[in-house]
Coordinates of C-alpha atoms in Angstrom, one line a residue:
Chain A
X1 CA 2.6 18.4 -13.7
X2 CA 5.8 19.7 -15.4
X3 CA 6.8 18.9 -19.1
X4 CA 3.1 19.3 -20.4
X5 CA 2.2 15.5 -19.1
X6 CA 5.8 14.2 -17.1
X7 CA 5.7 13.1 -13.7
X8 CA 9.5 14.8 -12.5
X9 CA 12.0 14.6 -10.7
X10 CA 14.7 15.9 -9.3
X11 CA 18.0 14.1 -7.6
X12 CA 19.5 16.1 -4.7
X13 CA 22.8 15.3 -4.2
X14 CA 23.5 18.5 -1.9
X15 CA 25.6 21.0 -4.7
X16 CA 24.0 24.1 -7.1
X17 CA 21.1 22.9 -9.6
X18 CA 22.0 21.1 -12.5
X19 CA 19.4 20.6 -15.4
X20 CA 20.7 16.3 -15.6
X21 CA 19.4 15.9 -11.9
X22 CA 15.9 16.8 -13.5
X23 CA 14.4 12.7 -14.5
X24 CA 11.1 12.1 -15.7
X25 CA 8.7 9.5 -17.1
X26 CA 5.9 11.1 -19.2
X27 CA 2.0 10.2 -18.3
X28 CA 0.1 8.5 -20.4
X29 CA -3.7 9.7 -19.9
X30 CA -5.1 7.7 -22.9
X31 CA -3.6 4.6 -23.7
X32 CA -1.1 2.7 -22.1
X33 CA 1.7 0.8 -23.4
X34 CA 1.3 -1.1 -26.2
X35 CA 2.4 -5.4 -26.5
X36 CA 5.0 -4.3 -28.8
X37 CA 6.7 -2.1 -26.3
X38 CA 6.2 -4.4 -23.1
X39 CA 8.1 -6.8 -25.3
X40 CA 10.5 -5.2 -26.0
X41 CA 11.2 -4.0 -22.6
X42 CA 10.7 -7.8 -21.7
X43 CA 13.4 -8.7 -23.7
X44 CA 15.7 -6.1 -22.9
X45 CA 15.5 -6.7 -19.7
X46 CA 15.6 -10.4 -19.7
X47 CA 14.4 -10.7 -16.1
X48 CA 14.2 -14.4 -16.2
X49 CA 17.7 -14.6 -17.4
X50 CA 17.2 -16.7 -20.6
X51 CA 20.0 -15.0 -22.5
X52 CA 17.1 -13.7 -24.7
X53 CA 20.0 -10.4 -25.7
X54 CA 22.8 -12.9 -26.3
X55 CA 21.0 -15.3 -28.8
X56 CA 18.3 -12.3 -30.1
X57 CA 15.7 -13.9 -29.1
X58 CA 13.5 -10.9 -29.3
X59 CA 10.2 -12.9 -29.2
X60 CA 11.5 -15.0 -25.9
X61 CA 8.6 -12.7 -23.7
X62 CA 6.1 -12.1 -26.5
X63 CA 3.6 -14.2 -24.7
X64 CA 4.3 -12.8 -21.5
X65 CA 4.4 -9.0 -22.8
X66 CA 0.1 -10.0 -24.5
X67 CA -0.6 -11.3 -21.1
X68 CA 0.7 -8.2 -19.7
X69 CA -1.2 -5.8 -21.8
X70 CA -4.6 -7.7 -21.9
X71 CA -4.2 -7.0 -18.0
X72 CA -3.5 -3.2 -18.4
X73 CA -6.8 -3.4 -20.4
X74 CA -8.4 -5.0 -17.5
X75 CA -7.5 -1.8 -15.7
X76 CA -4.4 -3.9 -13.8
X77 CA -1.5 -1.1 -12.3
X78 CA 1.6 -1.5 -14.2
X79 CA 3.3 -3.4 -12.4
X80 CA 1.2 -5.7 -10.8
X81 CA 0.1 -6.3 -15.0
X82 CA 3.7 -7.2 -15.2
X83 CA 4.4 -9.3 -12.0
X84 CA 0.8 -11.4 -12.8
X85 CA 2.3 -12.0 -16.4
X86 CA 5.7 -13.4 -15.3
X87 CA 3.9 -15.5 -12.6
X88 CA 1.2 -17.0 -15.4
X89 CA 4.3 -18.3 -17.3
X90 CA 7.3 -19.0 -14.8
X91 CA 5.9 -19.8 -10.9
X92 CA 5.3 -17.4 -8.0
X93 CA 8.3 -19.0 -6.1
X94 CA 10.5 -17.6 -9.0
X95 CA 9.4 -14.3 -9.2
X96 CA 10.6 -11.6 -7.1
X97 CA 10.2 -7.6 -7.3
X98 CA 13.2 -7.2 -8.7
X99 CA 12.4 -9.0 -12.0
X100 CA 9.4 -6.8 -11.9
X101 CA 11.5 -3.8 -11.4
X102 CA 14.0 -4.3 -14.1
X103 CA 11.1 -4.4 -16.8
X104 CA 9.4 -1.2 -15.5
X105 CA 13.1 0.2 -15.4
X106 CA 13.4 -0.8 -19.3
X107 CA 10.0 0.9 -20.5
X108 CA 11.0 4.0 -18.1
X109 CA 13.8 4.6 -20.2
X110 CA 12.3 3.5 -24.0
Chain B
X1 CA 20.6 12.0 -0.2
X2 CA 16.6 13.1 -1.8
X3 CA 14.6 12.8 -4.8
X4 CA 12.5 15.4 -5.2
X5 CA 9.4 14.8 -6.6
X6 CA 6.5 16.4 -8.3
X7 CA 2.7 16.3 -8.0
X8 CA 1.4 13.0 -9.0
X9 CA -2.1 13.4 -8.5
X10 CA -3.2 9.6 -8.9
X11 CA -0.7 8.7 -11.5
X12 CA 0.7 5.4 -9.6
X13 CA 1.8 3.5 -13.0
X14 CA 4.3 6.9 -13.6
X15 CA 5.0 6.7 -10.4
X16 CA 6.5 3.2 -10.3
X17 CA 8.1 3.8 -13.5
X18 CA 10.6 6.5 -11.7
X19 CA 10.8 4.6 -9.1
X20 CA 12.4 1.9 -11.2
X21 CA 14.3 4.4 -13.1
X22 CA 15.8 6.2 -10.2
X23 CA 17.2 2.7 -8.9
X24 CA 14.5 1.9 -5.8
X25 CA 13.6 -1.5 -4.9
X26 CA 10.8 -3.7 -3.6
X27 CA 11.1 -4.7 -0.5
X28 CA 8.0 -6.3 1.9
X29 CA 6.0 -4.6 -0.6
X30 CA 7.7 -1.1 0.3
X31 CA 9.4 1.1 -2.8
X32 CA 13.0 1.8 -1.0
X33 CA 16.7 2.4 -1.5
X34 CA 19.1 2.5 0.8
X35 CA 21.1 5.5 0.4
X36 CA 18.0 8.2 -0.9
X37 CA 15.0 9.6 0.3
X38 CA 11.9 10.6 -1.3
X39 CA 10.4 13.8 -1.0
X40 CA 6.8 14.6 -2.2
X41 CA 5.8 18.2 -2.7
X42 CA 2.3 17.2 -2.4
X43 CA -0.6 16.7 -4.3
X44 CA -0.9 13.1 -4.4
X45 CA -4.6 13.3 -5.8
X46 CA -7.2 13.7 -7.9
X47 CA -7.5 14.0 -11.9
X48 CA -5.4 10.4 -12.3
X49 CA -6.6 7.1 -12.8
X50 CA -4.9 5.8 -10.0
X51 CA -5.7 7.5 -6.9
X52 CA -5.3 4.8 -4.1
X53 CA -2.6 3.2 -5.0
X54 CA -0.5 5.9 -5.4
X55 CA -1.7 7.3 -1.9
X56 CA -1.0 4.0 -0.3
X57 CA 2.8 3.9 -2.3
X58 CA 4.0 7.4 -0.6
X59 CA 2.2 6.6 2.7
X60 CA 4.0 2.9 3.1
X61 CA 7.2 5.1 2.0
X62 CA 6.7 7.5 4.9
X63 CA 5.3 5.0 7.2
X64 CA 8.5 3.8 6.7
X65 CA 11.4 6.2 6.7
X66 CA 11.7 6.0 2.4
X67 CA 9.6 9.3 2.1
X68 CA 9.1 12.2 3.3
X69 CA 6.0 13.7 2.0
X70 CA 4.4 17.5 2.6
X71 CA 0.7 18.7 1.8
X72 CA -0.7 20.2 -1.2
X73 CA -3.5 21.6 -1.5
X74 CA -5.4 18.5 -3.4
X75 CA -5.0 17.1 0.2
X76 CA -5.8 19.8 2.2
X77 CA -8.8 20.4 0.0
X78 CA -9.7 16.4 1.1
X79 CA -9.5 17.0 4.2
X80 CA -11.8 19.9 4.1
X81 CA -14.6 18.1 2.2
X82 CA -14.6 15.3 4.5
X83 CA -14.5 17.0 7.7
X84 CA -17.7 18.5 9.2
X85 CA -17.9 21.1 11.4
X86 CA -20.0 20.9 14.7
X87 CA -23.4 21.5 12.9
X88 CA -22.9 18.5 10.5
X89 CA -21.5 20.9 7.7
X90 CA -18.4 20.0 5.4
X91 CA -16.0 22.3 6.1
X92 CA -15.1 22.4 1.8
X93 CA -18.7 22.8 0.5
X94 CA -20.1 20.1 -1.5
X95 CA -20.7 21.9 -4.3
X96 CA -20.8 20.4 -8.2
X97 CA -17.6 22.2 -8.7
X98 CA -15.6 21.2 -5.6
X99 CA -17.0 17.7 -6.2
X100 CA -15.9 17.4 -10.0
X101 CA -12.5 18.8 -8.9
X102 CA -12.0 16.0 -6.2
X103 CA -13.9 13.3 -8.3
X104 CA -11.0 10.6 -9.3
X105 CA -10.6 10.7 -5.8
X106 CA -13.5 10.6 -4.3
X107 CA -14.9 7.8 -7.1
X108 CA -12.2 5.0 -5.4
X109 CA -12.2 6.1 -1.6
X110 CA -15.6 6.3 -1.2
X111 CA -16.3 2.9 -2.7
X112 CA -13.4 2.0 0.6
X113 CA -15.0 3.9 3.4
X114 CA -12.2 2.6 5.7
X115 CA -9.5 3.3 3.2
X116 CA -10.9 7.1 2.8
X117 CA -10.9 7.8 6.4
X118 CA -7.4 6.5 7.3
X119 CA -6.3 8.2 4.1
X120 CA -8.1 11.7 5.6
X121 CA -6.1 11.0 8.6
X122 CA -2.8 10.7 7.1
X123 CA -3.8 13.8 5.0
X124 CA -4.2 15.6 8.2
X125 CA -0.6 14.4 9.7
X126 CA 1.1 15.9 6.5
X127 CA 3.2 18.6 7.1
X128 CA 2.7 21.9 5.4
X129 CA 6.1 22.6 4.7
X130 CA 10.0 21.2 5.5
X131 CA 12.8 22.9 5.8
X132 CA 16.0 20.4 6.4
X133 CA 19.1 21.1 7.1
X134 CA 19.7 20.9 3.6
X135 CA 17.0 22.2 1.7
X136 CA 13.3 23.4 2.1
X137 CA 10.4 21.8 0.4
X138 CA 7.0 24.0 0.4
X139 CA 4.2 22.9 -2.0
X140 CA 3.7 26.4 -3.6
X141 CA 5.5 29.6 -2.4
X142 CA 8.0 30.0 0.4
X143 CA 7.0 33.2 2.4
X144 CA 8.2 33.9 6.0
X145 CA 5.6 35.7 6.5
X146 CA 3.2 33.2 6.1
X147 CA 5.5 30.2 7.8
X148 CA 5.6 32.8 10.9
X149 CA 1.4 32.4 11.3
X150 CA 1.5 28.9 10.7
X151 CA 3.9 28.5 13.6
X152 CA 0.9 29.5 16.0
X153 CA -1.6 26.5 14.4
X154 CA 1.3 23.8 14.0
X155 CA 3.0 21.2 15.4
X156 CA 7.0 21.6 15.4
X157 CA 7.2 20.0 12.2
X158 CA 4.7 22.1 10.7
X159 CA 1.4 19.9 11.0
X160 CA -1.5 21.4 11.4
X161 CA -3.2 20.8 14.8
X162 CA -6.3 19.0 13.9
X163 CA -8.7 21.9 16.0
X164 CA -7.4 24.6 13.4
X165 CA -8.8 22.9 10.5
X166 CA -11.8 25.3 10.6
X167 CA -10.3 28.2 10.7
X168 CA -7.9 27.1 7.9
X169 CA -10.8 27.6 5.9
X170 CA -12.3 30.5 7.3
X171 CA -11.5 33.1 4.5
X172 CA -11.7 35.7 7.2
X173 CA -9.1 34.2 9.7
X174 CA -5.1 34.7 9.1
X175 CA -4.4 30.8 9.0
X176 CA -6.2 30.8 5.6
X177 CA -4.2 33.3 4.2
X178 CA -0.9 31.6 5.2
X179 CA -1.8 28.3 3.3
X180 CA -3.2 29.8 0.4
X181 CA 0.0 31.6 -0.3
X182 CA 2.1 28.5 0.7
X183 CA -0.2 26.1 -0.4
X184 CA -1.4 27.8 -4.2
X185 CA 1.3 30.7 -4.4
X186 CA 1.7 34.2 -4.2
X187 CA -1.5 36.7 -6.4
X188 CA -0.7 39.9 -6.8
X189 CA -3.5 42.2 -7.7
X190 CA -4.1 43.9 -11.1
X191 CA -4.1 48.0 -10.7
X192 CA -7.0 49.5 -10.4
X193 CA -9.8 49.2 -13.0
X194 CA -7.8 46.3 -14.8
X195 CA -8.9 42.6 -15.1
X196 CA -9.1 39.5 -17.4
X197 CA -10.7 36.8 -18.5
X198 CA -9.8 33.3 -17.0
X199 CA -9.5 30.4 -19.7
X200 CA -13.2 29.6 -18.0
X201 CA -14.3 32.8 -19.0
X202 CA -14.4 34.3 -15.2
X203 CA -12.9 38.0 -14.8
X204 CA -9.8 37.9 -12.9
X205 CA -8.3 41.2 -10.9
X206 CA -5.2 38.9 -9.7
X207 CA -2.9 37.3 -11.2
X208 CA -0.9 34.2 -10.3
X209 CA 2.5 34.8 -10.1
X210 CA 5.9 34.0 -10.8
X211 CA 7.3 35.1 -7.6
X212 CA 10.3 33.5 -7.9
X213 CA 11.8 35.9 -10.3
X214 CA 15.0 37.3 -9.4
X215 CA 14.6 40.1 -10.5
X216 CA 11.6 43.1 -10.7
X217 CA 9.5 42.0 -13.7
X218 CA 6.5 43.9 -14.9
X219 CA 2.9 42.3 -15.0
X220 CA 3.1 40.6 -18.2
X221 CA 6.4 38.9 -16.7
X222 CA 4.9 37.3 -13.4
X223 CA 1.4 36.3 -14.7
X224 CA 1.0 32.4 -14.5
X225 CA -2.3 31.3 -16.4
X226 CA -3.2 34.6 -18.1
X227 CA -4.1 33.7 -21.9
X228 CA -2.8 36.7 -23.1
X229 CA -0.4 38.4 -21.1
X230 CA -0.8 41.2 -23.2
X231 CA -3.5 42.8 -21.9
X232 CA -1.5 43.5 -18.9
X233 CA 0.4 46.5 -17.7
X234 CA 3.8 46.7 -19.1
X235 CA 4.9 47.9 -15.8
X236 CA 7.5 47.5 -13.0
X237 CA 6.4 45.4 -10.1
X238 CA 7.6 46.9 -6.7
X239 CA 9.4 44.5 -5.2
X240 CA 8.2 45.7 -2.0
X241 CA 4.5 43.8 -3.5
X242 CA 6.2 40.3 -3.9
X243 CA 7.3 37.8 -1.8
X244 CA 11.3 37.1 -3.2
X245 CA 13.3 34.3 -1.2
X246 CA 15.8 34.3 1.1
X247 CA 18.4 32.1 -0.8
X248 CA 19.5 30.3 2.4
X249 CA 19.2 27.5 0.9
X250 CA 17.9 25.5 -2.2
X251 CA 13.9 25.4 -2.4
X252 CA 11.7 23.0 -4.0
X253 CA 8.3 23.3 -5.0
X254 CA 5.7 21.8 -7.3
X255 CA 1.8 23.3 -7.9
X256 CA 2.5 25.3 -10.8
X257 CA 2.5 23.0 -14.1
X258 CA 4.3 25.0 -16.0
X259 CA 4.6 23.6 -19.2
X260 CA 8.5 24.2 -20.2
X261 CA 11.2 21.4 -19.9
X262 CA 12.4 20.9 -15.6
X263 CA 14.3 23.3 -15.1
X264 CA 15.7 25.4 -12.1
X265 CA 13.6 28.1 -12.3
X266 CA 15.7 30.3 -10.4
X267 CA 20.1 30.0 -9.3
X268 CA 17.9 28.4 -6.0
X269 CA 14.2 27.3 -6.5
X270 CA 13.2 24.3 -8.7
X271 CA 10.0 23.0 -9.4
X272 CA 9.1 19.6 -10.3
X273 CA 5.4 20.5 -11.9

């Protein structure tokens, strides 16, 4: 993996190469996201639309983030850990892939 | 249009983070994008912690038209490790070294034999290269002569015909050498009497090369993976000894694990690994 431990993609739009079109995420061969990093991503994504960002409630998803972190330690995949933590806190019918992906997107951009 | 992703090597979490970052959505358990198609340059497996998940994500995307995937040298080796000849011998020897290189995949695959069998069947169907109207994709090196050799042993979409996997693993067969170039890159013999020790201490008289360099280079410029290039000759390598590239279309490769910022390696070639 290029960039010494990154998964890299190139967004090809038919034109000549532009460095800005390379998009990557670092790989984590050891360790994983901390509860703090997960909490920050949940907070910024606010997947369940609690308006935590507007109200600056930075710990709105703290327990969910800690649950997700515990699932990661149990070797759940990141997507599944986020999904299961959200389902445990809300309801299975309420949690959709787009909610999980919103958190992943924040983690990927952090 | 296309998003060309590099060697995933069992890092499924990072793949899903990347897909999220690229704006892909997950519908009916399949990652997809309404306007874009993912292209994998191969090497989905080995090394990382989530082998099955990485394969399952890309396989589902490919089966449903949201991705195109080519074969990397790791999928090729996985097939050869699994398939046995008529004498019951594996096409790729089950040596300690070969098993060790493949262990992350084997640990997951051997625990689920039906999945292992299905994954190998899918790997066998992967094309060795893509030659699309807009771009080309090959795992390591685009070499027209090797592509021509391959055509004799593959389908119209560059999938190796199953009956030729034995020849593909026979070092005396031209197909073996064509696949070596396409999936592992262009190697260059050093001048008579010149050798170096690789990182594992093995004596080598060939170098892996930056075959994409557009100007003639010397052995030091071209070498990849040589711990100290200053021991290599500082003499120009004749262009006739290198494959070159016709620049007819943008080309995407993976494989090389370039320890540099991701960028195009030439005006018409980008390495995403």
